[in-house]
């Protein structure tokens, strides 16, 4: 029971970290062009990879990616109190939204702990009846 509660707490922490990475990245990508975009996407990708590696499961990477995605699209839809938008109509904003979504999906789909053969590049045969 304690093990299960610890994993749930860890997933909540990964979700909060994903939200923080989305929040910080949303402002960094617009403030420091084009380096801010690169740093924001690399930071988010690193967080997703760390979640997958440390939790040894796909949800370990998917949970922070979901937190990032929810936060970023909430920020994209809501204007600030001054009437300004966080994301402008520039290419870096679109690259941040699209690139982060793609990076999150790619990293979350990796076999973080369950597959003995993540990539079949050396001519190995698939287990079972596969070629």
PDB file of C-alpha atoms in Angstrom:
ATOM      1  CA  UNK A   1       0.000   0.000   0.000  1.00  0.00           C
ATOM      2  CA  UNK A   2       2.837   2.379   0.862  1.00  0.00           C
ATOM      3  CA  UNK A   3       4.527   1.595  -2.451  1.00  0.00           C
ATOM      4  CA  UNK A   4       1.360   2.481  -4.362  1.00  0.00           C
ATOM      5  CA  UNK A   5       0.913   5.738  -2.435  1.00  0.00           C
ATOM      6  CA  UNK A   6       4.532   6.649  -3.175  1.00  0.00           C
ATOM      7  CA  UNK A   7       4.053   6.083  -6.911  1.00  0.00           C
ATOM      8  CA  UNK A   8       0.893   8.199  -6.915  1.00  0.00           C
ATOM      9  CA  UNK A   9       2.730  10.980  -5.097  1.00  0.00           C
ATOM     10  CA  UNK A  10       5.585  10.711  -7.604  1.00  0.00           C
ATOM     11  CA  UNK A  11       3.168  11.004 -10.542  1.00  0.00           C
ATOM     12  CA  UNK A  12       1.556  14.067  -8.947  1.00  0.00           C
ATOM     13  CA  UNK A  13       5.020  15.581  -8.567  1.00  0.00           C
ATOM     14  CA  UNK A  14       5.854  14.810 -12.225  1.00  0.00           C
ATOM     15  CA  UNK A  15       2.581  16.459 -13.286  1.00  0.00           C
ATOM     16  CA  UNK A  16       3.413  19.592 -11.284  1.00  0.00           C
ATOM     17  CA  UNK A  17       6.926  19.664 -12.749  1.00  0.00           C
ATOM     18  CA  UNK A  18       5.424  19.377 -16.242  1.00  0.00           C
ATOM     19  CA  UNK A  19       3.136  22.322 -15.466  1.00  0.00           C
ATOM     20  CA  UNK A  20       6.125  24.343 -14.238  1.00  0.00           C
ATOM     21  CA  UNK A  21       8.157  23.508 -17.342  1.00  0.00           C
ATOM     22  CA  UNK A  22       5.272  24.605 -19.564  1.00  0.00           C
ATOM     23  CA  UNK A  23       4.778  27.833 -17.633  1.00  0.00           C
ATOM     24  CA  UNK A  24       8.463  28.764 -17.645  1.00  0.00           C
ATOM     25  CA  UNK A  25       8.954  27.690 -21.253  1.00  0.00           C
ATOM     26  CA  UNK A  26       6.015  29.755 -22.452  1.00  0.00           C
ATOM     27  CA  UNK A  27       7.671  32.917 -21.213  1.00  0.00           C
ATOM     28  CA  UNK A  28      11.264  31.934 -22.050  1.00  0.00           C
ATOM     29  CA  UNK A  29      10.535  31.114 -25.694  1.00  0.00           C
ATOM     30  CA  UNK A  30       9.188  34.603 -26.317  1.00  0.00           C
ATOM     31  CA  UNK A  31      11.706  36.524 -24.252  1.00  0.00           C
ATOM     32  CA  UNK A  32      14.959  35.162 -25.651  1.00  0.00           C
ATOM     33  CA  UNK A  33      14.556  34.463 -29.353  1.00  0.00           C
ATOM     34  CA  UNK A  34      15.599  31.989 -30.787  1.00  0.00           C
ATOM     35  CA  UNK A  35      17.665  30.592 -27.914  1.00  0.00           C
ATOM     36  CA  UNK A  36      14.719  30.627 -25.520  1.00  0.00           C
ATOM     37  CA  UNK A  37      12.772  28.317 -27.816  1.00  0.00           C
ATOM     38  CA  UNK A  38      15.629  25.834 -27.927  1.00  0.00           C
ATOM     39  CA  UNK A  39      16.158  25.935 -24.160  1.00  0.00           C
ATOM     40  CA  UNK A  40      12.419  25.635 -23.448  1.00  0.00           C
ATOM     41  CA  UNK A  41      11.961  22.608 -25.724  1.00  0.00           C
ATOM     42  CA  UNK A  42      15.162  20.950 -24.503  1.00  0.00           C
ATOM     43  CA  UNK A  43      14.142  21.466 -20.882  1.00  0.00           C
ATOM     44  CA  UNK A  44      10.691  20.021 -21.469  1.00  0.00           C
ATOM     45  CA  UNK A  45      12.123  17.062 -23.383  1.00  0.00           C
ATOM     46  CA  UNK A  46      14.669  16.433 -20.636  1.00  0.00           C
ATOM     47  CA  UNK A  47      11.920  16.449 -18.024  1.00  0.00           C
ATOM     48  CA  UNK A  48       9.866  13.939 -20.014  1.00  0.00           C
ATOM     49  CA  UNK A  49      12.883  11.643 -20.477  1.00  0.00           C
ATOM     50  CA  UNK A  50      13.758  11.891 -16.777  1.00  0.00           C
ATOM     51  CA  UNK A  51      10.200  10.926 -15.846  1.00  0.00           C
ATOM     52  CA  UNK A  52      10.293   7.887 -18.116  1.00  0.00           C
ATOM     53  CA  UNK A  53      13.710   6.762 -16.910  1.00  0.00           C
ATOM     54  CA  UNK A  54      13.076   7.228 -13.200  1.00  0.00           C
ATOM     55  CA  UNK A  55       9.585   5.715 -13.169  1.00  0.00           C
ATOM     56  CA  UNK A  56      10.537   2.966 -15.676  1.00  0.00           C
ATOM     57  CA  UNK A  57       7.122   3.195 -17.311  1.00  0.00           C
ATOM     58  CA  UNK A  58       5.374   5.099 -20.080  1.00  0.00           C
ATOM     59  CA  UNK A  59       3.192   7.072 -17.657  1.00  0.00           C
ATOM     60  CA  UNK A  60       6.396   8.413 -16.119  1.00  0.00           C
ATOM     61  CA  UNK A  61       7.002  10.326 -19.348  1.00  0.00           C
ATOM     62  CA  UNK A  62       3.353  10.863 -20.286  1.00  0.00           C
ATOM     63  CA  UNK A  63       2.270  12.498 -17.013  1.00  0.00           C
ATOM     64  CA  UNK A  64       4.727  15.440 -17.167  1.00  0.00           C
ATOM     65  CA  UNK A  65       3.977  15.759 -20.886  1.00  0.00           C
ATOM     66  CA  UNK A  66       0.258  16.015 -20.058  1.00  0.00           C
ATOM     67  CA  UNK A  67       0.970  18.660 -17.420  1.00  0.00           C
ATOM     68  CA  UNK A  68       3.077  20.595 -19.935  1.00  0.00           C
ATOM     69  CA  UNK A  69       0.405  20.326 -22.627  1.00  0.00           C
ATOM     70  CA  UNK A  70      -2.483  21.392 -20.386  1.00  0.00           C
ATOM     71  CA  UNK A  71      -0.543  24.362 -19.032  1.00  0.00           C
ATOM     72  CA  UNK A  72       0.748  25.573 -22.392  1.00  0.00           C
ATOM     73  CA  UNK A  73      -2.592  25.375 -24.144  1.00  0.00           C
ATOM     74  CA  UNK A  74      -4.316  27.054 -21.205  1.00  0.00           C
ATOM     75  CA  UNK A  75      -1.798  29.902 -21.426  1.00  0.00           C
ATOM     76  CA  UNK A  76      -2.278  30.057 -25.193  1.00  0.00           C
ATOM     77  CA  UNK A  77      -6.044  30.437 -24.812  1.00  0.00           C
ATOM     78  CA  UNK A  78      -6.154  32.930 -21.947  1.00  0.00           C
ATOM     79  CA  UNK A  79      -5.178  36.602 -22.260  1.00  0.00           C
ATOM     80  CA  UNK A  80      -3.322  38.252 -19.422  1.00  0.00           C
ATOM     81  CA  UNK A  81      -4.919  40.869 -17.177  1.00  0.00           C
ATOM     82  CA  UNK A  82      -3.282  43.681 -19.157  1.00  0.00           C
ATOM     83  CA  UNK A  83      -5.002  42.461 -22.320  1.00  0.00           C
ATOM     84  CA  UNK A  84      -1.796  41.040 -23.776  1.00  0.00           C
ATOM     85  CA  UNK A  85      -1.288  37.517 -24.996  1.00  0.00           C
ATOM     86  CA  UNK A  86       1.640  35.390 -23.828  1.00  0.00           C
ATOM     87  CA  UNK A  87       1.994  33.782 -27.254  1.00  0.00           C
ATOM     88  CA  UNK A  88       2.287  36.119 -30.195  1.00  0.00           C
ATOM     89  CA  UNK A  89       1.534  35.199 -33.778  1.00  0.00           C
ATOM     90  CA  UNK A  90       5.223  34.610 -34.514  1.00  0.00           C
ATOM     91  CA  UNK A  91       6.869  31.443 -35.748  1.00  0.00           C
ATOM     92  CA  UNK A  92       8.590  30.744 -32.412  1.00  0.00           C
ATOM     93  CA  UNK A  93       5.250  30.520 -30.612  1.00  0.00           C
ATOM     94  CA  UNK A  94       3.928  28.038 -33.123  1.00  0.00           C
ATOM     95  CA  UNK A  95       7.157  26.040 -33.030  1.00  0.00           C
ATOM     96  CA  UNK A  96       6.963  25.921 -29.244  1.00  0.00           C
ATOM     97  CA  UNK A  97       3.357  24.686 -29.229  1.00  0.00           C
ATOM     98  CA  UNK A  98       3.786  22.175 -32.045  1.00  0.00           C
ATOM     99  CA  UNK A  99       7.335  21.135 -31.201  1.00  0.00           C
ATOM    100  CA  UNK A 100       6.598  20.555 -27.529  1.00  0.00           C
ATOM    101  CA  UNK A 101       3.530  18.502 -28.368  1.00  0.00           C
ATOM    102  CA  UNK A 102       5.502  16.343 -30.791  1.00  0.00           C
ATOM    103  CA  UNK A 103       8.437  15.931 -28.393  1.00  0.00           C
ATOM    104  CA  UNK A 104       6.063  14.959 -25.582  1.00  0.00           C
ATOM    105  CA  UNK A 105       4.262  12.383 -27.709  1.00  0.00           C
ATOM    106  CA  UNK A 106       7.487  10.893 -29.061  1.00  0.00           C
ATOM    107  CA  UNK A 107       9.080  10.550 -25.641  1.00  0.00           C
ATOM    108  CA  UNK A 108       5.925   9.204 -23.993  1.00  0.00           C
ATOM    109  CA  UNK A 109       5.662   6.405 -26.571  1.00  0.00           C
ATOM    110  CA  UNK A 110       9.097   4.955 -25.833  1.00  0.00           C
ATOM    111  CA  UNK A 111       9.245   1.565 -24.074  1.00  0.00           C
ATOM    112  CA  UNK A 112      10.770   2.808 -20.815  1.00  0.00           C
ATOM    113  CA  UNK A 113      10.812  -0.393 -18.856  1.00  0.00           C
ATOM    114  CA  UNK A 114       8.802  -3.185 -20.389  1.00  0.00           C
ATOM    115  CA  UNK A 115      10.429  -4.142 -23.665  1.00  0.00           C
ATOM    116  CA  UNK A 116      13.591  -6.168 -24.109  1.00  0.00           C
ATOM    117  CA  UNK A 117      13.908  -5.047 -27.741  1.00  0.00           C
ATOM    118  CA  UNK A 118      13.069  -1.337 -28.049  1.00  0.00           C
ATOM    119  CA  UNK A 119      14.630  -1.044 -31.517  1.00  0.00           C
ATOM    120  CA  UNK A 120      15.225  -3.826 -34.011  1.00  0.00           C
ATOM    121  CA  UNK A 121      18.102  -2.328 -35.953  1.00  0.00           C
ATOM    122  CA  UNK A 122      20.540  -5.233 -35.879  1.00  0.00           C
ATOM    123  CA  UNK A 123      18.473  -7.789 -37.780  1.00  0.00           C
ATOM    124  CA  UNK A 124      17.135  -9.465 -34.647  1.00  0.00           C
ATOM    125  CA  UNK A 125      14.045 -11.591 -34.871  1.00  0.00           C
ATOM    126  CA  UNK A 126      10.859 -10.552 -33.144  1.00  0.00           C
ATOM    127  CA  UNK A 127       9.705 -12.765 -30.275  1.00  0.00           C
ATOM    128  CA  UNK A 128       6.970 -15.257 -31.096  1.00  0.00           C
ATOM    129  CA  UNK A 129       6.066 -15.899 -34.719  1.00  0.00           C
ATOM    130  CA  UNK A 130       7.360 -12.581 -36.034  1.00  0.00           C
ATOM    131  CA  UNK A 131      10.168 -12.232 -38.532  1.00  0.00           C
TER     132      UNK A 131
END
